[in-house]
Short mmCIF file of C-alpha atoms in Angstrom, two decimals:
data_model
loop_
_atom_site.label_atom_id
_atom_site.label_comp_id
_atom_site.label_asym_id
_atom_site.label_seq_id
_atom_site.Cartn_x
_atom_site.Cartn_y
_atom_site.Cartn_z
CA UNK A 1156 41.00 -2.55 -35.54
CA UNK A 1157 38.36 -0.93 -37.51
CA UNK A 1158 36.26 -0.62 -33.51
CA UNK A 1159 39.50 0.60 -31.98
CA UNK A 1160 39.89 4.04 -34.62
CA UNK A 1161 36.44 4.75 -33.82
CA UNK A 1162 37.46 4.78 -29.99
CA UNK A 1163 40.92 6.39 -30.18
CA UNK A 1164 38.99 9.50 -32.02
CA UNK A 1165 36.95 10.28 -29.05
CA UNK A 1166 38.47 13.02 -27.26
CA UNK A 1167 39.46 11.85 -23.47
CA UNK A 1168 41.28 14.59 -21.45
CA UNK A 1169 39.04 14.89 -18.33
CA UNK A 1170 40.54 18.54 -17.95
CA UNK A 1171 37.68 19.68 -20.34
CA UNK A 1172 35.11 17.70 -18.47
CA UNK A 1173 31.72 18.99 -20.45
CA UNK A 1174 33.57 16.69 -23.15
CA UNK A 1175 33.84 13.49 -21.81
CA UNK A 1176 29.87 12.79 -22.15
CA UNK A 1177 30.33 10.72 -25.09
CA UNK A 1178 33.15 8.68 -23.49
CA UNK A 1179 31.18 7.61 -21.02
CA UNK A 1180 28.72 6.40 -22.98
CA UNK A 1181 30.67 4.86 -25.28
CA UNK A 1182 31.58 2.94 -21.92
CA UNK A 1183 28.10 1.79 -21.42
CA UNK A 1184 27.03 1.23 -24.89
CA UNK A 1185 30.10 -1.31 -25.41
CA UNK A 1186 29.95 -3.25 -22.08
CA UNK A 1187 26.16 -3.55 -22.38
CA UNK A 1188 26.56 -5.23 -25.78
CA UNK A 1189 28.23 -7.83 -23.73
CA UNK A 1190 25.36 -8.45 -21.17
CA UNK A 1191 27.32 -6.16 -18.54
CA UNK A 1192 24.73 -4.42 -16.07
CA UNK A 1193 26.35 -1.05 -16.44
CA UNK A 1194 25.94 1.74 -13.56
CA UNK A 1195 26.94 5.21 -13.35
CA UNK A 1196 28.81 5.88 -9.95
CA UNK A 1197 28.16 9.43 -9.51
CA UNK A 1198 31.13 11.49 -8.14
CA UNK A 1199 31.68 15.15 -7.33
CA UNK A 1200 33.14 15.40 -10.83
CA UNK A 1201 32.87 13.37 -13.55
CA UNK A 1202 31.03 9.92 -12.99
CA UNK A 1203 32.89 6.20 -12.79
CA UNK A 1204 31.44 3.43 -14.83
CA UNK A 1205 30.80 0.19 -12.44
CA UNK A 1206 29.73 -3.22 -15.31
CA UNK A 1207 28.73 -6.20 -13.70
CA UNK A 1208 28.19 -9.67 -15.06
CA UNK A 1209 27.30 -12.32 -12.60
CA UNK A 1210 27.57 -15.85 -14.41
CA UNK A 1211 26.80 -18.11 -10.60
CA UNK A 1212 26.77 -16.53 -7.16
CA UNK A 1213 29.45 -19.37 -5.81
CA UNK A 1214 32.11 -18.22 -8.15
CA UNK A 1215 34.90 -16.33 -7.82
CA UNK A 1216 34.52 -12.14 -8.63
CA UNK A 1217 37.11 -10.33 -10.31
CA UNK A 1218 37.26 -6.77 -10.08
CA UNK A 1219 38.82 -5.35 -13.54
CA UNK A 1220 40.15 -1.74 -13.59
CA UNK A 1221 40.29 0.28 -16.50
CA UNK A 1222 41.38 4.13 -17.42
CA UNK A 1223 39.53 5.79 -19.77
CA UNK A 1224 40.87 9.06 -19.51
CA UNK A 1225 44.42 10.08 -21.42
CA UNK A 1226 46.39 12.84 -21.17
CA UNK A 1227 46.52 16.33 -22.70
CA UNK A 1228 47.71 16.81 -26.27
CA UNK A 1229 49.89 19.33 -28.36
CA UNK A 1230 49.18 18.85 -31.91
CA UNK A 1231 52.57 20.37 -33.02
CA UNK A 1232 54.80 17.88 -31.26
CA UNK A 1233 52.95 14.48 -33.22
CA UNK A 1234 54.60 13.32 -36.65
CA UNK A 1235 50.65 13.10 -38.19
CA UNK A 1236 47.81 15.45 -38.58
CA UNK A 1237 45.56 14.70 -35.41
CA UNK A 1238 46.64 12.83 -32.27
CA UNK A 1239 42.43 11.78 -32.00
CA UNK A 1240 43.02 10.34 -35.86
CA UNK A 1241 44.71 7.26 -35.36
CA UNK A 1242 47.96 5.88 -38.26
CA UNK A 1243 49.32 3.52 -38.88
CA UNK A 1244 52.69 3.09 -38.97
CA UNK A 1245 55.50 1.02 -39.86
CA UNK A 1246 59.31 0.99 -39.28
CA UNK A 1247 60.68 1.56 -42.51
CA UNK A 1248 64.91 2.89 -42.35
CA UNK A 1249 64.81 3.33 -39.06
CA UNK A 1250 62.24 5.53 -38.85
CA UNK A 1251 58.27 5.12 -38.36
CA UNK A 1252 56.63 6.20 -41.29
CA UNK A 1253 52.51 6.16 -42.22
CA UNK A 1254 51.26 3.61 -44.53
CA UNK A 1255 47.79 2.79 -45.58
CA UNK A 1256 45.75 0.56 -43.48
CA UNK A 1257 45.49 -1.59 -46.39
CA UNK A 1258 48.62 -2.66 -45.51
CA UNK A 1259 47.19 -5.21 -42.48
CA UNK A 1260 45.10 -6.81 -45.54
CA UNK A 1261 45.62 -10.58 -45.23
CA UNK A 1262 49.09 -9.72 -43.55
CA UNK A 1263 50.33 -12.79 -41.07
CA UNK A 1264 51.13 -12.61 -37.22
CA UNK A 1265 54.75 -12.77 -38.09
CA UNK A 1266 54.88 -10.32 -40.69
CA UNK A 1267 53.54 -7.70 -38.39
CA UNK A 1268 56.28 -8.49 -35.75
CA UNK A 1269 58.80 -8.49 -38.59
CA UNK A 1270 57.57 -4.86 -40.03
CA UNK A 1271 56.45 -3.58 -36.25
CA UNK A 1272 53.60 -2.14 -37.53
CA UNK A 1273 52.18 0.18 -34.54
CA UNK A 1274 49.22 2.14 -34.16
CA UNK A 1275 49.86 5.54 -33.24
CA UNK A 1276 47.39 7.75 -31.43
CA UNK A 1277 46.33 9.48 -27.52
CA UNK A 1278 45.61 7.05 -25.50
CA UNK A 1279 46.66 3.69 -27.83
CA UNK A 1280 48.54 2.44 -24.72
CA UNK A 1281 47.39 4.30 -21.86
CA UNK A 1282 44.34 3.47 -22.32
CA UNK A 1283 42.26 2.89 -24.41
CA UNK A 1284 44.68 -0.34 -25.60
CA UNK A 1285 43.78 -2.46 -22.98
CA UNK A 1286 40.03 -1.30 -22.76
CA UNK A 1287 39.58 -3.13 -26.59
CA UNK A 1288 41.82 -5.61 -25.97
CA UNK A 1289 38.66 -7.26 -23.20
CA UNK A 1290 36.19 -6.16 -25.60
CA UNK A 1291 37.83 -7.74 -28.33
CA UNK A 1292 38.43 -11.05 -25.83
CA UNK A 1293 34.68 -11.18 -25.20
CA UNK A 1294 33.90 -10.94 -28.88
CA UNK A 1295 36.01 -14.07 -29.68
CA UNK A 1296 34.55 -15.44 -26.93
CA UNK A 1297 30.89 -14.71 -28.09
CA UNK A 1298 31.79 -16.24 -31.63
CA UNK A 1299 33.31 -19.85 -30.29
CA UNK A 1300 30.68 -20.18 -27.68
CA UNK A 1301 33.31 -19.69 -24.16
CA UNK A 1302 31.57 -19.22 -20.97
CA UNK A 1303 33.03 -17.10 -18.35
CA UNK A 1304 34.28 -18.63 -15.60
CA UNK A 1305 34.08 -16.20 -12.77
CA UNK A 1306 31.88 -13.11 -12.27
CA UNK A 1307 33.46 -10.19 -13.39
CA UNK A 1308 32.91 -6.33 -12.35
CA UNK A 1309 34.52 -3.70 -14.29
CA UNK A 1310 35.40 -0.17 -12.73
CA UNK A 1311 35.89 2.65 -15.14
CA UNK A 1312 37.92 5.73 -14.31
CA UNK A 1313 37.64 8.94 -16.15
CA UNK A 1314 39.93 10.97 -14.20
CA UNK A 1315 42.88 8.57 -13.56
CA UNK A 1316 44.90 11.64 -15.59
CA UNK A 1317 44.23 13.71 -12.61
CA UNK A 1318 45.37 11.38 -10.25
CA UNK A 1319 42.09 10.10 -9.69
CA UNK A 1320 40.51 12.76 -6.94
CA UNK A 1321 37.00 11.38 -6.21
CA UNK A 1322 38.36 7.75 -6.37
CA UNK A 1323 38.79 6.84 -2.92
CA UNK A 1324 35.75 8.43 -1.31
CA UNK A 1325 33.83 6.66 -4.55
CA UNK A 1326 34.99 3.02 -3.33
CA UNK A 1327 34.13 3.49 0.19
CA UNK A 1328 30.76 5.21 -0.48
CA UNK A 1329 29.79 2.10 -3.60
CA UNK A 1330 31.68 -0.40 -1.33
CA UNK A 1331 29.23 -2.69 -1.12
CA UNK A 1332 28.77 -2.29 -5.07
CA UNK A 1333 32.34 -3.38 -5.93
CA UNK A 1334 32.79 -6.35 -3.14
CA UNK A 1335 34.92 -8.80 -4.87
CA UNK A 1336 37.34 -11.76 -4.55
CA UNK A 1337 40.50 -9.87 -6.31
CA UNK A 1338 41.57 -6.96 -8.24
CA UNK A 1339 42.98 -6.95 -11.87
CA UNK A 1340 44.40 -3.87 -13.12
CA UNK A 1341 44.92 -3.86 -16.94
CA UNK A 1342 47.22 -0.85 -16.97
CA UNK A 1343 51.01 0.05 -17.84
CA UNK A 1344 53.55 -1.46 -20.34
CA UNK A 1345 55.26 -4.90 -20.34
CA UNK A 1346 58.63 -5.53 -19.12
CA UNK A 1347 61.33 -4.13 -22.14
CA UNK A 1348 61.74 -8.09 -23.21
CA UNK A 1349 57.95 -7.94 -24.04
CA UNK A 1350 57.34 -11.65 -22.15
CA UNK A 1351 54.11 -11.69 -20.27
CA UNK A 1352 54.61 -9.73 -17.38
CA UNK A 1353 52.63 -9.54 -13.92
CA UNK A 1354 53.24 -6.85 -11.65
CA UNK A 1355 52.84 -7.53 -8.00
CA UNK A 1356 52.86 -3.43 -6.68
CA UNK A 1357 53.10 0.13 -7.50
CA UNK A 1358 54.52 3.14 -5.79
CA UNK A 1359 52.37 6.03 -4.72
CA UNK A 1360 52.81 9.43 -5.68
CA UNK A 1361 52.71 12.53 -4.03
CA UNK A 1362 53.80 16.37 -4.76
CA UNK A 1363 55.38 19.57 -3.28
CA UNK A 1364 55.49 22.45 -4.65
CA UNK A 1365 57.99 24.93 -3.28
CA UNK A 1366 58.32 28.69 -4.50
CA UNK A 1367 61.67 30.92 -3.00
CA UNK A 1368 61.34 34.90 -2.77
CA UNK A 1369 63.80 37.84 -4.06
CA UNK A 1370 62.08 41.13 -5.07
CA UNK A 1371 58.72 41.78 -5.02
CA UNK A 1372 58.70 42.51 -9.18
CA UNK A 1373 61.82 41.36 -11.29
CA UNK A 1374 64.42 44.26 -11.23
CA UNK A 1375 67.29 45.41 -13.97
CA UNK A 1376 70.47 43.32 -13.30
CA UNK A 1377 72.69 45.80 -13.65
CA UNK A 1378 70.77 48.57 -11.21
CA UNK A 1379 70.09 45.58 -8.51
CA UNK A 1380 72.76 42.21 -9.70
CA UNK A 1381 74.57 42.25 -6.07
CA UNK A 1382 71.84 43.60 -4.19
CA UNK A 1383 68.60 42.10 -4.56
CA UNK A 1384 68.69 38.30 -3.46
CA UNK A 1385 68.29 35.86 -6.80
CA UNK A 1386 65.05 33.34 -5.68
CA UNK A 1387 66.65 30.78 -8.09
CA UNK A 1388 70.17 30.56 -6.21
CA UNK A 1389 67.93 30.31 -3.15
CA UNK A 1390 66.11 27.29 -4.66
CA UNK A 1391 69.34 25.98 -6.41
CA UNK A 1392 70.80 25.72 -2.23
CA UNK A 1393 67.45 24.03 -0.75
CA UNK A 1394 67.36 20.98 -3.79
CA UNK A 1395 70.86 20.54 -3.64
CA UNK A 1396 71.01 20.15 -0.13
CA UNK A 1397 68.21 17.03 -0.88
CA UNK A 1398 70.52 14.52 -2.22
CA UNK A 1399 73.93 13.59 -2.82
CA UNK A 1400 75.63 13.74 -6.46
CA UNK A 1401 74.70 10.11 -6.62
CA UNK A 1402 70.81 10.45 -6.10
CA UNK A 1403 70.73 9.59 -2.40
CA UNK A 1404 68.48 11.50 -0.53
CA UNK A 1405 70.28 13.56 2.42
CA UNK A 1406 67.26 13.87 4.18
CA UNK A 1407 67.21 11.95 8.00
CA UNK A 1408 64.72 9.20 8.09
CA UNK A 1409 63.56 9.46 4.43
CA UNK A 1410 64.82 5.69 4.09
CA UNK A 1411 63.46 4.43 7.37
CA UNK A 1412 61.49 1.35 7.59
CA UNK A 1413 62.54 -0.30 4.53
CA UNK A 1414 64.31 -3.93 4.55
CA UNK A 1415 65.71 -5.47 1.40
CA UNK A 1416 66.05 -9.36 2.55
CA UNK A 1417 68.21 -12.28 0.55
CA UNK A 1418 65.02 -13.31 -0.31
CA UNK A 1419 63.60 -10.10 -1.54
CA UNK A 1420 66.60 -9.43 -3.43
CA UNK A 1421 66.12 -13.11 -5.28
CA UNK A 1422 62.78 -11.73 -6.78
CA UNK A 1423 64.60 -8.35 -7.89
CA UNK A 1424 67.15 -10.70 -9.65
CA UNK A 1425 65.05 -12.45 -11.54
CA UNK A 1426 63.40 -9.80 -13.47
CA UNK A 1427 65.50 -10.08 -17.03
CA UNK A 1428 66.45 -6.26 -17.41
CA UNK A 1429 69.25 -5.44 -19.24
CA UNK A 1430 70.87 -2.12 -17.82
CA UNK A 1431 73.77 -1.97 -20.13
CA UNK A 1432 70.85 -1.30 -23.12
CA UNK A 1433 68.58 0.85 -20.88
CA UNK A 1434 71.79 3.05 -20.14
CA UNK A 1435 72.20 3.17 -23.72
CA UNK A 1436 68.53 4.36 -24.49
CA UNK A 1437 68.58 7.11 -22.02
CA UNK A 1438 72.00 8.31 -22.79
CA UNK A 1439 73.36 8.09 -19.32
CA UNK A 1440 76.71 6.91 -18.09
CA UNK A 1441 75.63 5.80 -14.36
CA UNK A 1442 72.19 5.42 -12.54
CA UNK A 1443 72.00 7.66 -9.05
CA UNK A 1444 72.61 4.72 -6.40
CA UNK A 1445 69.86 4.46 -4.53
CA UNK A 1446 69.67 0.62 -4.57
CA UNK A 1447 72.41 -1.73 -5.87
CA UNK A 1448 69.99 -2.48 -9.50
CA UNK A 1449 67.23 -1.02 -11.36
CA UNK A 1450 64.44 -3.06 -9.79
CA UNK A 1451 66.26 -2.13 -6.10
CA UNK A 1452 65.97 1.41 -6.90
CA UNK A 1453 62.25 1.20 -7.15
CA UNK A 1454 61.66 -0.74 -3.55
CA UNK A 1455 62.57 3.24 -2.10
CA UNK A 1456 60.49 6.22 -2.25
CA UNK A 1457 61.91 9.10 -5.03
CA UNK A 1458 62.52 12.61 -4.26
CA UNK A 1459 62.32 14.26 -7.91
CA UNK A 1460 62.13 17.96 -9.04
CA UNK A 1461 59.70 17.63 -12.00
CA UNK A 1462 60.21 20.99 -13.05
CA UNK A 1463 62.03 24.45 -12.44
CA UNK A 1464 60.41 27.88 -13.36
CA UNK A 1465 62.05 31.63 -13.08
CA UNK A 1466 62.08 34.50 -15.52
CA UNK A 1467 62.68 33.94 -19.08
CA UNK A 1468 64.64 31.63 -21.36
CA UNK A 1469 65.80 31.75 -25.01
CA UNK A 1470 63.98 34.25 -27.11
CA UNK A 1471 62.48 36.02 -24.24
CA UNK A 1472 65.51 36.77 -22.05
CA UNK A 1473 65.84 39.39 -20.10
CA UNK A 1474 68.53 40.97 -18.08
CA UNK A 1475 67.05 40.93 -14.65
CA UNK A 1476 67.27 39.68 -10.94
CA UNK A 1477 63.64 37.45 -10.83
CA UNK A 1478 60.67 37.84 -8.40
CA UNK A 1479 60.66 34.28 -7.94
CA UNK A 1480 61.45 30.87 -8.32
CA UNK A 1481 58.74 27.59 -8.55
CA UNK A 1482 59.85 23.96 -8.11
CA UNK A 1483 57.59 20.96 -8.16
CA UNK A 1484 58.60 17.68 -6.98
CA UNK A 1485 57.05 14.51 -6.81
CA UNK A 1486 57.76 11.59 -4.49
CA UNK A 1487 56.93 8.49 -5.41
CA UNK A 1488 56.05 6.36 -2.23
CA UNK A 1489 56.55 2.49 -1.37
CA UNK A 1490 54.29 0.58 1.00
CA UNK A 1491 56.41 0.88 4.10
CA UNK A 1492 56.92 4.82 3.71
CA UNK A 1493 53.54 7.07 4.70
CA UNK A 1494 53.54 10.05 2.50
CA UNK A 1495 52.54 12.48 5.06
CA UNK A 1496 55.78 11.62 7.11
CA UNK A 1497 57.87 12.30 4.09
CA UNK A 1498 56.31 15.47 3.49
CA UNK A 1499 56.94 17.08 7.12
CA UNK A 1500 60.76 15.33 7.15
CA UNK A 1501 61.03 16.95 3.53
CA UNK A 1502 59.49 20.51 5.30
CA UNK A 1503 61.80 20.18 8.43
CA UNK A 1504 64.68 19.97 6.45
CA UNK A 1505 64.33 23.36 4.94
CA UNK A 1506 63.32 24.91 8.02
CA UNK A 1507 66.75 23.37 9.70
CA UNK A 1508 68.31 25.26 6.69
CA UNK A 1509 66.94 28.67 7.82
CA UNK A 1510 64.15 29.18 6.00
CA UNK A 1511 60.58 30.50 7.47
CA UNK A 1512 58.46 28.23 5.74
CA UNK A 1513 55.07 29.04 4.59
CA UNK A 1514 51.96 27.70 3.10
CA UNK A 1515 50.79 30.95 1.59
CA UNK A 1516 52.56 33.60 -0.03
CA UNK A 1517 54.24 35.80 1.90
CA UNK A 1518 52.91 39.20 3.05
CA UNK A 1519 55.34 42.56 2.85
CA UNK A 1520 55.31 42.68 6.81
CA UNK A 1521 56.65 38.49 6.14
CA UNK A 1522 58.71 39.34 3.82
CA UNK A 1523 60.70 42.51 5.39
CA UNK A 1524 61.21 40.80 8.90
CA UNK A 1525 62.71 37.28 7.15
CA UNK A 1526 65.87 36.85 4.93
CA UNK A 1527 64.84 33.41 3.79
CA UNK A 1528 61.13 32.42 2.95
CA UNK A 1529 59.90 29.74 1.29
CA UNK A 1530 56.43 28.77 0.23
CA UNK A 1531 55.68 24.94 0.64
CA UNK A 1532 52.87 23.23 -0.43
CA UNK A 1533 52.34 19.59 -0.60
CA UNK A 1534 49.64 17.01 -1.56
CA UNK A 1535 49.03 13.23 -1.37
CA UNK A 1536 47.27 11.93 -4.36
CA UNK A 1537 47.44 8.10 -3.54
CA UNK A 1538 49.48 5.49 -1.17
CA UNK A 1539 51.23 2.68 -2.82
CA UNK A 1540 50.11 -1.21 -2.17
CA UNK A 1541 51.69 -4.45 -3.20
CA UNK A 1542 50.58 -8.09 -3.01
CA UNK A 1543 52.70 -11.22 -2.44
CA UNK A 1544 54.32 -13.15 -5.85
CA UNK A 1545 53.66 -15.74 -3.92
CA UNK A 1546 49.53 -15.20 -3.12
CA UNK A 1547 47.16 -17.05 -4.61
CA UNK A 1548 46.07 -14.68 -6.75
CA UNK A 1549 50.17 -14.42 -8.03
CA UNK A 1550 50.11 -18.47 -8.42
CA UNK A 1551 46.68 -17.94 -10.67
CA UNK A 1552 48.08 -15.40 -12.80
CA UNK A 1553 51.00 -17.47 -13.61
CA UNK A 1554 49.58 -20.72 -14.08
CA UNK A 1555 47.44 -18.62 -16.83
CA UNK A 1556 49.98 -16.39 -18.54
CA UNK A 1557 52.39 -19.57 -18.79
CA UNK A 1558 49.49 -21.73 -20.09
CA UNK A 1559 48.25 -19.28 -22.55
CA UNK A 1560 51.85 -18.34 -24.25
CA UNK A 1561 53.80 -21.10 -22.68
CA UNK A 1562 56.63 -19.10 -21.50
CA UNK A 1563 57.18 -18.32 -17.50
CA UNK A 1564 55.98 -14.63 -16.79
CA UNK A 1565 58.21 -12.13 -15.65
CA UNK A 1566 57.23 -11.18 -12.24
CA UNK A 1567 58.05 -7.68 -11.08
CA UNK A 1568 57.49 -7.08 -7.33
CA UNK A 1569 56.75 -3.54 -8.10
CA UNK A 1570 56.60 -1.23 -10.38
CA UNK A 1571 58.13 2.35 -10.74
CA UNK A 1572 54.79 4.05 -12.13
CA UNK A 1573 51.55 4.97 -10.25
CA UNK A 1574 47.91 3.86 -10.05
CA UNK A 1575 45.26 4.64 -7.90
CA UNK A 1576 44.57 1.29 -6.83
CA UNK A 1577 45.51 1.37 -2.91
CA UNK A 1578 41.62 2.71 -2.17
CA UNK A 1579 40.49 -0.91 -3.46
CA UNK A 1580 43.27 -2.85 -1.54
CA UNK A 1581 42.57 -1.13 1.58
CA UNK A 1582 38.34 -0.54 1.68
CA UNK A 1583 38.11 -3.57 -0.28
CA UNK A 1584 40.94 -5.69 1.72
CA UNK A 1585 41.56 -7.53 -1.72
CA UNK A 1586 44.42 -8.93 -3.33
CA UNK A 1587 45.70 -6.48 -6.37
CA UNK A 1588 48.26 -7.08 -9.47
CA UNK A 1589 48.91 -5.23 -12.79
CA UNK A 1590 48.43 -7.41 -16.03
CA UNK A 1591 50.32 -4.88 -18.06
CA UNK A 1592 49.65 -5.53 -21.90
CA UNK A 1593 51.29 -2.71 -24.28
CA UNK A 1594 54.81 -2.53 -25.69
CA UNK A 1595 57.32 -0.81 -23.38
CA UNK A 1596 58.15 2.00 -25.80
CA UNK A 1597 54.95 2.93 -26.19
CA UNK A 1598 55.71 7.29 -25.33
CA UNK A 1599 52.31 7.23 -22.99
CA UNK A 1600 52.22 10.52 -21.78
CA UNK A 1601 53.97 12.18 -24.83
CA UNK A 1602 53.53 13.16 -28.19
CA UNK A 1603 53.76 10.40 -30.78
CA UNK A 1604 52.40 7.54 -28.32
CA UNK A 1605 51.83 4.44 -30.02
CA UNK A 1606 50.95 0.65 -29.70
CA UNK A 1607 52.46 -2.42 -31.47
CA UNK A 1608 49.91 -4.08 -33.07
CA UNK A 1609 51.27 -7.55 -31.91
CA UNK A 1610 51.54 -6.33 -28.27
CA UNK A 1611 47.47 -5.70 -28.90
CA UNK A 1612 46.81 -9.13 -29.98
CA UNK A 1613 48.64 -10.88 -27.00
CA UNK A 1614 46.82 -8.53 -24.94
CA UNK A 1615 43.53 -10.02 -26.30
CA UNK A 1616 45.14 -13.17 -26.22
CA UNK A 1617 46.17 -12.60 -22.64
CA UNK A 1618 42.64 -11.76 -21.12
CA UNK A 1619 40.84 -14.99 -22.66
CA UNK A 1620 42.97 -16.86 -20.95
#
């Protein structure tokens, strides 16, 4: 635990990237210690970390993937003095409040289910969790005198905040480098029942970002309300036209190539979610219907709008018609669905509704012969992949998880989230799956994000076995 503080306080968001040094070599001090050959990959950017440990050339190789990188932080929105200062915490009325770290003094496995004692701090799930949770395996494994049973490589990513940009060109160019048997990815939380879970996929994830015109500055709404065209309207009409009132997406084709068979659907029913309590949670009545479950809904790309932007809100209101209106959208994509398709259906939709569609800004000449203009532009970060439950690799996984905790994993044939893992699959043309590790409600990506301390020791627990 003591190891893990020390970690969590070194500043990881690769958006200030003359600060990541010392992350990085953190990375190479700690895998060396463990007899790992450790090798900068040099990038464009910032650097990935490639450890090797080769215990016999005719075994196996797994390929391990790690993040390193977390995301941005806002001081003001965490309940404690320094997001990079890791708490403890416990759940005491309801509520999670600090105690000292005293309190995990002689305290028993049990007892630190029974008080959920978390640690809260960037990155304690997504993560920097799972990164201590191998070091701490190999430790105990050190101490009681385990060998390894299978080479291991493991790739470090420093920019998997940023949707991983040099990634993909990094595994075909260190190809030869990274050539091994399978791919682990020890990334993501645990299904909400907190059995040991494998995940089988991910979805991809793309963006668009679209941007409607009214005047060239923002004018008085009472001189120009009824005159000038409002951008927001404008971009109010194009999303809504998207989807139905129900979530489905309106769009022709968006749906096209994907098959949900008897026996696919048997998988998606055996994943224990309970949607009554999720509902609950989220404070929703009814789930958009795209897909007849929760698990269903996640076997289809998403068409989301992220976030809207135009004039002013709250304590900076003004009375006027604005310039302009921004929308971002992401769309999560599925193995059968290319992103670049989805992109052009989502553009040719807009055009059908009228619009000249650009991918600048428009000029004055643009913008006095056309009524309706829209800016659109779009981006593919990463495709999704997914391996058979079934595969060998699934059968291994299983046979491990349901050794080491003797309870039957949940096995989820994808997952909703993104990871840039399809440039392995495909340059690699290995087998991939998820060993997710931290507690569900873990608020990765947000302020207060936390880990259960019990969820870290059956993640340690978990990679030994």
């Amino acid at each position: 635990i003591d190891s893990f503080r020390d970690f969590l306080a070194i500043k990881n968001d690769a958006n200030y990237k003359s600060e990541m040094e010392p992350l990085i070599q953190w990375g190479i001090d700690n895998f060396e210690e463990y007899g790992f050959l450790v090798e900068r990959l040099e990038t464009p950017e910032l650097p990935l970390l490639l450890a090797t440990k080769i215990v016999s050339k005719e075994a196996n190789t797994i390929l391990i993937y790690l993040q390193f990188d977390g995301q941005p932080v806002d001081n003001s929105k965490w309940n404690q003095e320094d997001p990079y200062k890791a708490v403890l915490k416990q759940k005491i009325d309801n509520e999670y409040k600090i105690v000292d770290w005293s309190t995990l003094n002689d305290v028993s496995y049990n007892e630190i289910q029974e008080k959920d004692l978390r640690i809260f701090a960037r990155s304690a799930s997504d993560a920097k969790g799972p990164v201590m949770m191998i070091l701490n395996a190999l430790e105990i494994m050190r101490r009681n005198d385990i060998e390894l049973k299978y080479n291991i490589k493991v790739i470090m990513d420093f920019e998997e905040e940023l949707s991983s940009p040099n990634l993909a060109d990094a595994v075909r160019k260190y190809s030869k480098k990274l050539e091994s048997d399978a791919l682990l990815i020890f990334d993501g939380p645990k299904h909400p029942t907190n059995l040991p879970t494998l995940t089988f996929g991910a979805r991809g994830i793309s963006d668009i970002t679209l941007i409607t015109y009214g005047p060239i500055v923002p004018q008085h709404s009472g001189h120009f309300g009824n005159y000038a065209p409002n951008p927001v309207f404008r971009m109010s009409n194009i999303l809504s036209s998207m989807k139905t009132e129900d979530g489905l997406v309106l769009i022709d084709g968006y749906y096209d190539g994907i098959t949900i068979t008897n026996e696919i659907l048997e998988d998606l029913d055996k994943v224990p979610d309970n949607e009554e309590e999720m509902l609950s949670e989220m404070q929703f009545k009814l789930p958009e219907k795209v897909g007849r479950s929760y698990q269903e809904a996640l076997q289809y790309p998403s068409l989301n709008v992220r976030g809207i932007q135009s004039g002013w809100v709250k304590d900076e209101v003004r009375t006027i018609v604005p310039s302009e209106c921004i929308a971002e959208i992401d769309i999560r994509l599925v193995i059968e669905t290319d992103g670049y398709r989805l992109h052009e259906l989502v553009r040719q939709h807009i055009e059908n509704l009228g619009y000249k569609v650009l991918d600048r800004r428009p000029t004055k000449e643009e913008r006095l012969n056309y009524d309706k203009i829209v800016s659109f532009d779009s981006k593919i970060s990463y495709p999704a992949f997914r391996t058979d439950i079934d595969s060998d690799l699934g059968k291994w996984l299983s046979k491990s998880l349901s050794k080491t905790f003797g309870q039957t994993p949940v096995k989820k044939r994808t997952s909703g989230g993104s990871v840039p893992i399809s440039p392995f699959v495909n340059t690699l043309n290995i087998p991939a799956v998820g060993v997710p590790t931290v507690n569900k409600d873990n608020n990765q990506h947000s302020p207060n994000e936390n880990i259960k301390i019990s969820n870290y020791i059956n993640g340690i627990r978990t990679f030994i076995g």
